[in-house]
Coordinates of C-alpha atoms in Angstrom, one line a residue:
M2 CA 0.0 1.0 2.7
P3 CA -1.1 -1.6 0.4
V4 CA -0.1 -1.5 -3.4
A5 CA -0.7 -4.6 -5.7
V6 CA 1.4 -4.4 -9.2
S7 CA 1.5 -7.1 -11.9
V8 CA 5.2 -8.6 -12.5
E9 CA 4.0 -9.5 -15.9
E10 CA 3.7 -5.7 -15.8
Y11 CA 7.3 -4.8 -14.1
H12 CA 8.8 -8.7 -14.8
G13 CA 9.1 -9.0 -18.6
P14 CA 11.8 -10.9 -20.0
L15 CA 14.6 -6.8 -21.4
G16 CA 13.4 -6.4 -24.9
V17 CA 10.5 -8.4 -24.9
F18 CA 6.6 -8.5 -24.7
R19 CA 4.5 -11.3 -23.0
P20 CA 2.2 -13.3 -25.2
G21 CA -1.1 -14.2 -23.6
Q22 CA -4.4 -12.4 -23.1
D23 CA -5.5 -9.3 -21.3
N24 CA -8.7 -8.7 -19.4
H25 CA -10.8 -8.3 -22.4
G26 CA -10.7 -11.5 -24.1
L27 CA -7.8 -9.9 -26.8
E28 CA -6.1 -12.8 -28.0
H29 CA -2.1 -11.8 -28.9
D30 CA -0.9 -14.3 -31.8
D31 CA 3.0 -15.6 -30.5
V32 CA 4.3 -15.2 -33.7
A33 CA 3.0 -11.6 -34.1
M34 CA 4.5 -10.9 -30.5
R35 CA 8.0 -12.2 -31.4
E36 CA 8.4 -10.6 -34.2
L37 CA 7.9 -6.6 -31.6
P38 CA 10.9 -4.7 -32.0
A39 CA 12.7 -5.0 -28.6
K40 CA 12.7 -1.0 -29.1
A41 CA 9.2 -1.3 -28.1
I42 CA 9.4 -1.3 -24.7
E43 CA 12.9 0.9 -24.3
G44 CA 12.5 3.4 -21.7
D45 CA 9.4 2.1 -21.0
G46 CA 9.5 2.7 -17.2
R47 CA 9.4 -0.6 -15.9
Y48 CA 11.4 -3.0 -13.8
H49 CA 12.6 -5.0 -15.6
V50 CA 14.3 -9.0 -15.1
H51 CA 17.6 -8.7 -15.3
H52 CA 20.1 -11.2 -15.2
H53 CA 20.2 -12.0 -11.5
H54 CA 16.3 -12.1 -11.4
H55 CA 16.8 -15.8 -11.4
R56 CA 13.3 -17.9 -11.0
E57 CA 13.2 -20.6 -8.6
R58 CA 9.7 -23.3 -9.5
P59 CA 10.1 -25.4 -12.9
G60 CA 7.5 -24.8 -15.1
H61 CA 5.9 -21.5 -13.3
D62 CA 6.2 -18.4 -15.4
Y63 CA 7.2 -16.0 -12.8
A64 CA 6.2 -13.5 -14.8
E65 CA 2.2 -13.9 -14.6
D66 CA 2.7 -13.5 -11.2
V67 CA 0.9 -10.4 -9.0
I68 CA 3.4 -9.3 -6.4
T69 CA 1.7 -7.6 -3.4
V70 CA 2.9 -6.1 -0.4
Q71 CA 1.6 -8.7 1.6
G72 CA 2.7 -10.9 -0.7
V73 CA 3.5 -12.3 -4.5
Q74 CA 0.4 -14.5 -5.8
P75 CA 0.3 -17.0 -9.3
H76 CA -1.6 -15.0 -11.5
H77 CA -4.7 -17.2 -11.5
K78 CA -8.8 -15.8 -11.9
T79 CA -9.1 -15.3 -8.4
S80 CA -12.6 -16.2 -6.7
Y81 CA -14.3 -14.1 -4.2
A82 CA -13.4 -15.9 -1.1
E83 CA -10.0 -15.7 -2.0
T84 CA -9.5 -12.0 -2.8
M85 CA -11.5 -12.0 0.5
V86 CA -8.8 -12.5 2.0
H87 CA -5.8 -10.7 -0.1
L88 CA -8.0 -7.5 1.1
F89 CA -7.8 -8.7 4.8
K90 CA -4.1 -9.9 4.1
G91 CA -3.7 -6.5 2.7
N92 CA -5.4 -4.2 5.3
I93 CA -4.8 -5.6 8.4
G94 CA -1.1 -5.0 10.1
T95 CA 0.9 -2.3 12.0
G96 CA -2.3 0.3 12.0
C97 CA -4.6 -2.4 13.7
Y98 CA -1.8 -2.6 16.3
A99 CA -1.7 1.3 16.7
M100 CA -5.4 2.5 16.8
G101 CA -5.9 2.2 20.8
D102 CA -3.4 5.1 20.6
A103 CA -6.0 6.9 17.7
F104 CA -8.7 6.3 20.4
K105 CA -6.9 8.0 23.1
N106 CA -5.5 10.9 21.3
G107 CA -10.1 10.6 19.7
G108 CA -11.6 9.2 22.8
L109 CA -14.0 6.7 23.6
L110 CA -17.2 8.2 21.7
M111 CA -15.8 10.4 19.8
A112 CA -12.8 7.9 18.6
T113 CA -15.7 5.5 17.2
L114 CA -17.9 7.7 15.3
L115 CA -14.8 8.9 13.1
T116 CA -13.6 5.7 12.5
V117 CA -16.3 4.8 11.4
F118 CA -17.3 7.7 9.1
L119 CA -13.7 7.6 7.3
G120 CA -14.1 3.8 6.5
F121 CA -17.1 5.3 5.0
V122 CA -15.4 7.9 3.4
C123 CA -12.5 6.0 2.3
V124 CA -14.3 3.3 0.6
H125 CA -16.3 5.4 -1.1
C126 CA -13.1 6.6 -2.8
Q127 CA -12.1 2.8 -3.4
R128 CA -14.8 3.1 -5.3
V129 CA -14.7 6.5 -7.1
L130 CA -11.1 5.0 -8.3
M131 CA -13.3 2.0 -9.7
D132 CA -15.7 3.7 -11.2
C133 CA -13.1 6.1 -12.9
A134 CA -10.7 3.1 -13.5
N135 CA -13.4 1.6 -15.8
L136 CA -14.0 3.8 -17.3
M137 CA -10.6 4.8 -18.8
A138 CA -10.3 1.3 -19.8
K139 CA -13.0 1.6 -21.4
R140 CA -12.0 5.0 -23.6
Q141 CA -9.1 3.5 -24.4
R142 CA -10.5 0.7 -26.0
Q143 CA -12.8 3.3 -27.7
E144 CA -9.5 4.6 -28.9
Q145 CA -7.6 1.3 -29.9
A146 CA -10.9 0.4 -32.2
Q147 CA -10.8 3.1 -33.7
G148 CA -7.3 4.6 -34.7
P149 CA -6.2 4.0 -37.9
W150 CA -2.3 2.2 -37.3
R151 CA 0.5 1.0 -39.2
R152 CA 0.0 -2.8 -38.2
E153 CA 3.0 -2.9 -35.9
E154 CA 2.1 -0.4 -33.8
A155 CA -1.9 -2.0 -33.2
E156 CA -0.3 -5.2 -32.3
V157 CA 2.4 -3.1 -30.0
K158 CA -0.6 -1.4 -28.2
A159 CA -2.9 -4.5 -27.9
V160 CA 0.3 -6.0 -26.3
A161 CA 0.8 -3.4 -23.8
H162 CA -2.7 -2.9 -22.9
K163 CA -3.7 -3.6 -18.9
P164 CA -6.3 -2.7 -17.4
P165 CA -5.2 0.9 -15.7
D166 CA -3.4 0.9 -12.1
F167 CA -4.1 3.9 -9.6
A168 CA -1.6 6.6 -10.9
D169 CA -2.3 5.1 -14.9
T170 CA -6.0 6.2 -13.8
V171 CA -5.5 9.4 -12.5
G172 CA -3.2 10.3 -15.3
L173 CA -5.8 9.3 -18.0
C174 CA -8.6 11.3 -16.0
F175 CA -6.8 13.9 -16.8
E176 CA -5.5 13.0 -20.2
Y177 CA -9.0 12.3 -21.6
G178 CA -10.8 15.9 -19.8
P179 CA -11.5 19.1 -20.2
P180 CA -8.0 20.6 -22.8
S181 CA -7.3 23.0 -19.5
V182 CA -5.8 19.9 -17.9
R183 CA -4.6 17.6 -20.5
R184 CA -1.1 18.8 -19.5
W185 CA -1.1 18.4 -16.1
A186 CA -1.3 14.2 -16.8
P187 CA 2.4 13.0 -16.8
A188 CA 2.5 15.3 -13.1
M189 CA -0.6 13.6 -11.8
R190 CA 0.9 10.3 -12.6
A191 CA 3.9 11.0 -11.5
A192 CA 2.5 12.7 -8.4
V193 CA 1.0 8.9 -7.4
N194 CA 3.3 7.2 -8.0
L195 CA 5.7 9.7 -5.8
F196 CA 3.1 9.6 -2.9
I197 CA 3.4 5.5 -2.9
C198 CA 7.1 5.3 -3.1
V199 CA 7.0 8.0 -0.1
T200 CA 4.2 5.8 1.6
Q201 CA 5.6 2.5 1.4
L202 CA 9.3 3.7 2.3
G203 CA 7.2 5.8 5.7
F204 CA 6.4 2.0 6.3
C205 CA 10.1 0.9 6.1
C206 CA 10.8 3.0 8.8
I207 CA 8.0 2.4 10.5
Y208 CA 8.9 -0.7 10.2
F209 CA 12.4 -0.3 11.5
V210 CA 11.2 1.1 14.8
F211 CA 8.1 -1.1 15.4
I212 CA 10.0 -4.1 15.8
S213 CA 13.0 -2.6 17.7
S214 CA 10.8 -1.0 20.3
N215 CA 9.1 -4.8 20.4
F216 CA 12.7 -6.9 20.6
K217 CA 14.0 -4.0 22.9
Q218 CA 11.1 -5.0 25.5
I219 CA 11.7 -8.4 25.3
A220 CA 15.3 -8.0 25.7
D221 CA 15.5 -6.0 28.5
Q222 CA 13.1 -8.3 30.6
Y223 CA 15.9 -10.9 29.8
G224 CA 18.5 -8.6 31.4
F225 CA 19.7 -7.8 27.5
V226 CA 19.4 -4.2 28.5
L227 CA 20.3 -1.3 25.0
D228 CA 19.4 1.6 23.5
V229 CA 16.6 1.5 21.1
H230 CA 19.0 3.2 18.7
L231 CA 21.3 0.3 19.0
H232 CA 18.3 -2.4 18.4
M233 CA 17.2 -0.8 15.3
A234 CA 21.4 -0.3 14.3
L235 CA 21.1 -4.1 14.9
L236 CA 18.0 -5.4 12.7
L237 CA 20.5 -3.2 9.6
V238 CA 21.6 -6.7 9.0
P239 CA 18.9 -9.2 8.6
I240 CA 17.0 -6.1 7.2
V241 CA 19.4 -5.1 4.3
L242 CA 19.7 -9.5 3.5
T243 CA 15.6 -9.2 2.8
S244 CA 15.9 -5.4 1.2
I245 CA 18.3 -7.3 -1.3
I246 CA 16.4 -10.4 -2.6
T247 CA 15.0 -10.7 -6.2
K248 CA 14.1 -14.0 -6.2
L249 CA 10.0 -14.0 -6.0
K250 CA 10.0 -17.5 -4.5
F251 CA 10.8 -16.6 -1.5
L252 CA 9.6 -13.6 -1.0
S253 CA 6.2 -15.2 -0.6
Y254 CA 7.4 -17.5 1.5
C255 CA 8.4 -14.5 3.9
S256 CA 4.5 -13.5 3.2
M257 CA 2.9 -16.3 4.0
T258 CA 5.1 -16.4 7.1
A259 CA 4.7 -12.9 8.3
M260 CA 1.2 -13.2 7.7
V261 CA 1.1 -16.3 9.9
F262 CA 2.2 -15.0 12.9
M263 CA 0.6 -11.3 12.5
T264 CA -2.9 -13.0 12.2
F265 CA -1.8 -15.2 15.9
G266 CA -0.4 -12.0 17.1
I267 CA -3.4 -10.3 16.7
G268 CA -5.8 -12.4 18.1
I269 CA -3.3 -13.1 20.9
T270 CA -3.2 -9.3 22.1
F271 CA -7.3 -9.3 22.6
Y272 CA -7.0 -11.7 24.7
Y273 CA -5.2 -10.0 26.3
A274 CA -7.2 -6.7 25.8
L275 CA -9.8 -8.1 27.0
Q276 CA -9.1 -9.3 30.5
D277 CA -10.2 -7.1 33.3
L278 CA -11.6 -4.1 31.7
P279 CA -11.6 -0.9 33.8
S280 CA -15.3 1.2 33.3
P281 CA -15.3 3.5 30.4
S282 CA -16.8 6.0 32.5
E283 CA -12.9 6.1 33.3
R284 CA -11.6 6.9 30.0
H285 CA -12.8 10.2 28.1
L286 CA -15.6 9.8 25.7
V287 CA -14.3 12.9 23.4
G288 CA -10.8 13.9 23.0
R289 CA -9.3 17.4 22.7
L290 CA -9.6 19.4 20.2
D291 CA -5.6 19.3 19.4
Q292 CA -5.5 16.0 19.4
L293 CA -8.0 15.1 16.7
P294 CA -5.5 15.3 13.7
L295 CA -3.6 13.2 15.4
F296 CA -6.0 10.9 15.7
F297 CA -7.0 11.8 11.6
G298 CA -3.2 10.6 10.6
T299 CA -3.3 7.4 12.2
A300 CA -6.4 6.4 11.4
I301 CA -6.2 7.2 8.1
F302 CA -3.0 5.2 7.2
A303 CA -4.8 2.0 8.7
F304 CA -7.5 2.7 6.3
E305 CA -5.3 3.7 3.1
G306 CA -5.5 0.3 1.0
I307 CA -6.7 2.5 -2.0
A308 CA -4.5 1.1 -4.0
L309 CA -5.0 -2.8 -4.1
V310 CA -8.4 -2.4 -5.3
L311 CA -8.3 -2.1 -8.2
P312 CA -5.5 -5.0 -8.9
L313 CA -7.4 -7.1 -6.6
Q314 CA -10.3 -6.3 -8.8
N315 CA -8.5 -7.0 -12.1
E316 CA -7.5 -10.8 -11.1
M317 CA -10.9 -11.9 -9.8
Q318 CA -12.6 -14.7 -11.8
H319 CA -16.0 -12.1 -12.0
P320 CA -15.1 -8.5 -11.3
H321 CA -18.7 -7.2 -11.3
D322 CA -18.0 -9.6 -7.8
F323 CA -16.1 -7.1 -6.2
R324 CA -18.0 -4.0 -6.6
K325 CA -21.6 -5.2 -6.1
P326 CA -23.6 -4.3 -2.6
F327 CA -22.2 -7.3 -1.0
G328 CA -19.9 -8.2 -3.2
V329 CA -15.9 -8.6 -1.7
L330 CA -15.2 -4.5 -0.8
N331 CA -18.4 -3.9 0.7
V332 CA -18.1 -7.1 3.1
G333 CA -14.3 -6.6 3.8
M334 CA -14.2 -3.8 4.6
V335 CA -17.3 -3.8 7.0
I336 CA -15.5 -6.4 8.8
I337 CA -11.9 -4.4 8.6
V338 CA -13.7 -1.6 9.8
S339 CA -15.4 -3.6 12.8
L340 CA -12.0 -4.8 13.8
F341 CA -10.2 -1.3 14.0
T342 CA -12.9 -0.2 15.7
V343 CA -13.4 -3.1 18.4
F344 CA -9.7 -3.0 18.5
G345 CA -9.3 0.3 19.2
F346 CA -12.3 0.9 21.8
V347 CA -11.5 -2.3 23.7
G348 CA -7.0 -1.5 23.7
Y349 CA -7.7 2.4 24.9
L350 CA -10.2 0.9 27.3
K351 CA -8.0 -1.4 28.7
W352 CA -4.6 0.6 28.7
G353 CA -6.2 4.3 28.8
E354 CA -3.4 7.5 28.6
A355 CA -0.8 4.7 28.6
V356 CA -1.7 2.1 25.6
E357 CA 1.3 2.3 23.1
G358 CA 1.4 3.1 19.6
S359 CA 1.6 -0.8 19.3
M360 CA -0.5 -2.2 21.3
T361 CA 1.7 -5.3 22.2
L362 CA 3.9 -3.1 23.7
N363 CA 1.3 -2.6 25.9
L364 CA 1.2 -6.5 27.2
P365 CA 3.0 -7.6 30.4
D366 CA 6.6 -8.4 30.4
N367 CA 6.2 -11.5 32.6
E368 CA 4.8 -14.5 31.0
I369 CA 5.8 -16.4 28.3
L370 CA 2.9 -16.1 25.8
A371 CA 3.0 -12.1 25.9
G372 CA 6.9 -12.1 24.9
L373 CA 5.5 -15.0 22.3
V374 CA 2.7 -12.6 20.7
K375 CA 5.7 -9.9 20.5
V376 CA 8.5 -11.9 18.8
L377 CA 6.2 -13.2 16.0
I378 CA 4.8 -9.8 15.3
A379 CA 8.4 -8.1 15.4
T380 CA 9.4 -11.2 13.3
G381 CA 6.2 -11.0 10.4
V382 CA 6.3 -7.2 10.3
L383 CA 10.5 -7.9 9.4
L384 CA 10.1 -10.8 7.0
G385 CA 7.8 -7.9 5.9
F386 CA 9.5 -5.1 5.0
A387 CA 11.6 -6.6 1.6
L388 CA 7.9 -7.2 0.3
Q389 CA 6.5 -2.8 1.1
F390 CA 10.0 -2.2 0.5
F391 CA 9.8 -3.8 -2.7
V392 CA 7.0 -1.7 -4.2
A393 CA 9.0 1.6 -3.8
I394 CA 11.6 -0.3 -6.1
M395 CA 10.3 -0.8 -8.3
I396 CA 8.7 2.2 -9.1
M397 CA 12.1 4.1 -8.6
W398 CA 15.0 1.7 -10.0
P399 CA 13.8 1.9 -13.7
M400 CA 14.3 6.0 -13.7
V401 CA 17.6 5.3 -11.9
E402 CA 18.7 3.1 -14.4
S403 CA 17.0 5.2 -17.5
R404 CA 19.3 8.1 -16.4
V405 CA 22.3 6.7 -14.8
E406 CA 24.9 5.4 -18.0
I407 CA 27.1 2.5 -15.0
A408 CA 23.0 1.5 -13.9
R409 CA 22.3 0.2 -17.6
R410 CA 26.2 -1.1 -17.9
H411 CA 26.3 -3.1 -14.5
P412 CA 22.6 -3.5 -13.9
F413 CA 23.1 -6.4 -10.6
R414 CA 25.9 -4.3 -8.8
C415 CA 23.9 -1.2 -9.2
E416 CA 20.3 -2.5 -8.3
M417 CA 22.0 -4.0 -4.9
A418 CA 23.7 -0.5 -4.3
F419 CA 20.6 1.1 -4.5
R420 CA 18.7 -1.1 -2.7
V421 CA 20.8 -0.7 0.6
A422 CA 21.7 2.9 -0.3
M423 CA 17.7 3.4 0.4
V424 CA 17.4 1.3 4.0
L425 CA 19.9 3.0 5.4
V426 CA 18.2 5.7 4.5
T427 CA 14.7 4.3 5.9
F428 CA 17.1 3.2 8.8
L429 CA 18.7 7.0 9.2
I430 CA 14.9 9.0 9.1
A431 CA 14.1 6.4 11.4
E432 CA 16.6 6.4 14.1
C433 CA 15.5 10.2 13.4
V434 CA 12.3 9.6 14.6
P435 CA 11.8 6.5 17.3
K436 CA 8.5 7.9 18.6
L437 CA 6.2 5.2 16.8
S438 CA 3.0 6.6 16.9
L439 CA 3.5 10.3 16.0
F440 CA 5.7 8.8 13.0
I441 CA 2.8 6.2 12.0
S442 CA 0.5 9.7 12.6
L443 CA 2.4 12.1 10.0
I444 CA 3.0 9.1 7.5
G445 CA -1.1 8.6 8.0
A446 CA -1.9 12.9 7.3
F447 CA 0.6 13.4 4.6
C448 CA 0.9 10.6 2.3
S449 CA -2.0 8.3 2.9
S450 CA -4.7 11.3 3.0
A451 CA -4.1 12.3 -0.2
L452 CA -4.0 8.8 -1.8
A453 CA -6.9 8.1 0.0
L454 CA -8.7 10.9 -0.1
M455 CA -8.2 13.3 -2.5
F456 CA -7.0 11.5 -5.9
P457 CA -10.5 10.0 -6.3
P458 CA -12.9 13.2 -5.7
V459 CA -10.8 15.6 -8.3
I460 CA -10.0 12.6 -10.3
E461 CA -14.1 12.4 -10.6
L462 CA -14.9 15.8 -10.6
I463 CA -12.4 15.6 -13.9
V464 CA -14.3 12.9 -15.6
A465 CA -17.7 14.7 -14.9
Y466 CA -16.3 17.9 -16.3
S467 CA -15.1 16.2 -19.5
A468 CA -18.5 15.6 -20.6
P469 CA -19.3 19.0 -22.8
E470 CA -22.9 18.3 -22.9
R471 CA -23.4 18.1 -19.1
T472 CA -22.2 19.7 -15.4
P473 CA -21.9 18.1 -12.7
S474 CA -24.6 17.6 -10.0
R475 CA -24.9 20.5 -7.5
W476 CA -24.7 17.0 -5.0
L477 CA -21.8 16.1 -6.6
L478 CA -19.9 19.2 -6.0
L479 CA -20.5 19.1 -2.4
K480 CA -19.6 15.3 -1.6
N481 CA -16.3 15.9 -3.5
A482 CA -15.9 19.3 -1.7
G483 CA -16.8 18.6 2.0
I484 CA -13.8 15.4 1.1
L485 CA -11.2 17.1 0.0
L486 CA -12.2 19.2 2.6
L487 CA -12.1 16.8 5.1
A488 CA -8.6 15.2 3.6
G489 CA -7.0 19.0 3.3
L490 CA -7.9 19.9 6.8
G491 CA -6.5 16.1 8.2
F492 CA -3.2 16.7 6.1
A493 CA -2.4 19.8 7.1
T494 CA -3.3 19.9 10.6
G495 CA -2.0 15.9 11.0
T496 CA 1.1 17.4 9.1
Y497 CA 1.0 20.3 11.2
E498 CA 0.7 18.3 15.3
S499 CA 2.6 15.7 13.8
V500 CA 5.5 17.5 13.3
S501 CA 5.8 19.4 15.9
K502 CA 5.5 16.7 18.8
I503 CA 8.3 15.1 17.3
I504 CA 10.1 17.8 17.2
Q505 CA 9.4 18.3 21.6
E506 CA 10.4 14.4 21.4
L507 CA 14.1 15.4 20.1

């Protein structure tokens, strides 16, 4: 599940706001900026640079970079094509390789129809989130323009103002909503961050299982037969080493290398899947009813890139190009939905009931090219672990640091210890659930369904009820009720079926 955050938001020097120009053309006075008191950001809950976060590129201001779980991108306004590439990078990953297993649970015909339908619903929810974020940003600007502040307070608010992210958008919708829901604003903002953290750490657990499963097949082929749990333990060393990286340059290199490996891996896996395809009549066209929740969890895991849309839109040279009818979002998601549908269809058609949670595990064991694919993809996922992990750390570590005295006195040692401890947590969870397909379905049903399908219709309804002079249309109520029903059923049944199957595997 991809997330993107501004390094400026989380990595400014301690006690100092950064000068610059925001997305609304409000230029800030450098002198006034230097006069802002350090207390302006004390306890603000953001992830700040300490002395151990060295910057490695002379003349480059890393505080202006944008960190995504797919890479560290220089802070410059992106073009249509660049944003399209970032959208692909943020949505195509381990979930793509699991679509064969999703089609096994849904059936060739049913899974094809449901994949296209879920893709349409997810894109609609992403557009709802963008609409609400734009409304909240406009509301903030109006309040700032009308508010009778002192000069220092106005400067602090102007500097701090940024286009709202996912959590801020949800919190602001509740804050500006009907009086009965306003008290829930902090809790809803925290809930979004909690689901993002759980999702990111869930991805890290999945990465442990994914990497160890692929490396085990390679090792077994050459006679080094070890249990998959031992492979996970051996992975601890490289994963811990990459997870304690705080130098943004190295994270960027890891991301780029991982993307190259994953791209080659998808192409070669497609090549193998298309060889000697059987007749569709040999496969189930419609899956069993008790397997559909597993399909839902896996599919929504693959599609859940909703936290990426706001950063990508905000970083474009022309943000309107992201959401227009033939904009980045619509065109990009049509390609992504088509890729997932074809990849899942071909994977299940090729390998049938034997298709694995990652289609790389179905590639032949005795061919050099197939072995190379497994190494490339497993290494790419290994290099991407640190960025998935980094997003969760940026949310969790400030809360720990603000509450633990020793963490404030020894930020470097305590942060490194916290990072290692969280890696160990993901490792222990992965050791308990070594079945890749069930783990993906569980994370998708439990976390991704909430982020992708629950929060957007809720905040759209709250915004609709915020205007006292009009009431929501019947169509709006029915549409959002349908999405919430789909999300609720997928959340409950997908989580239950995944947990039940996992317990049976133990």
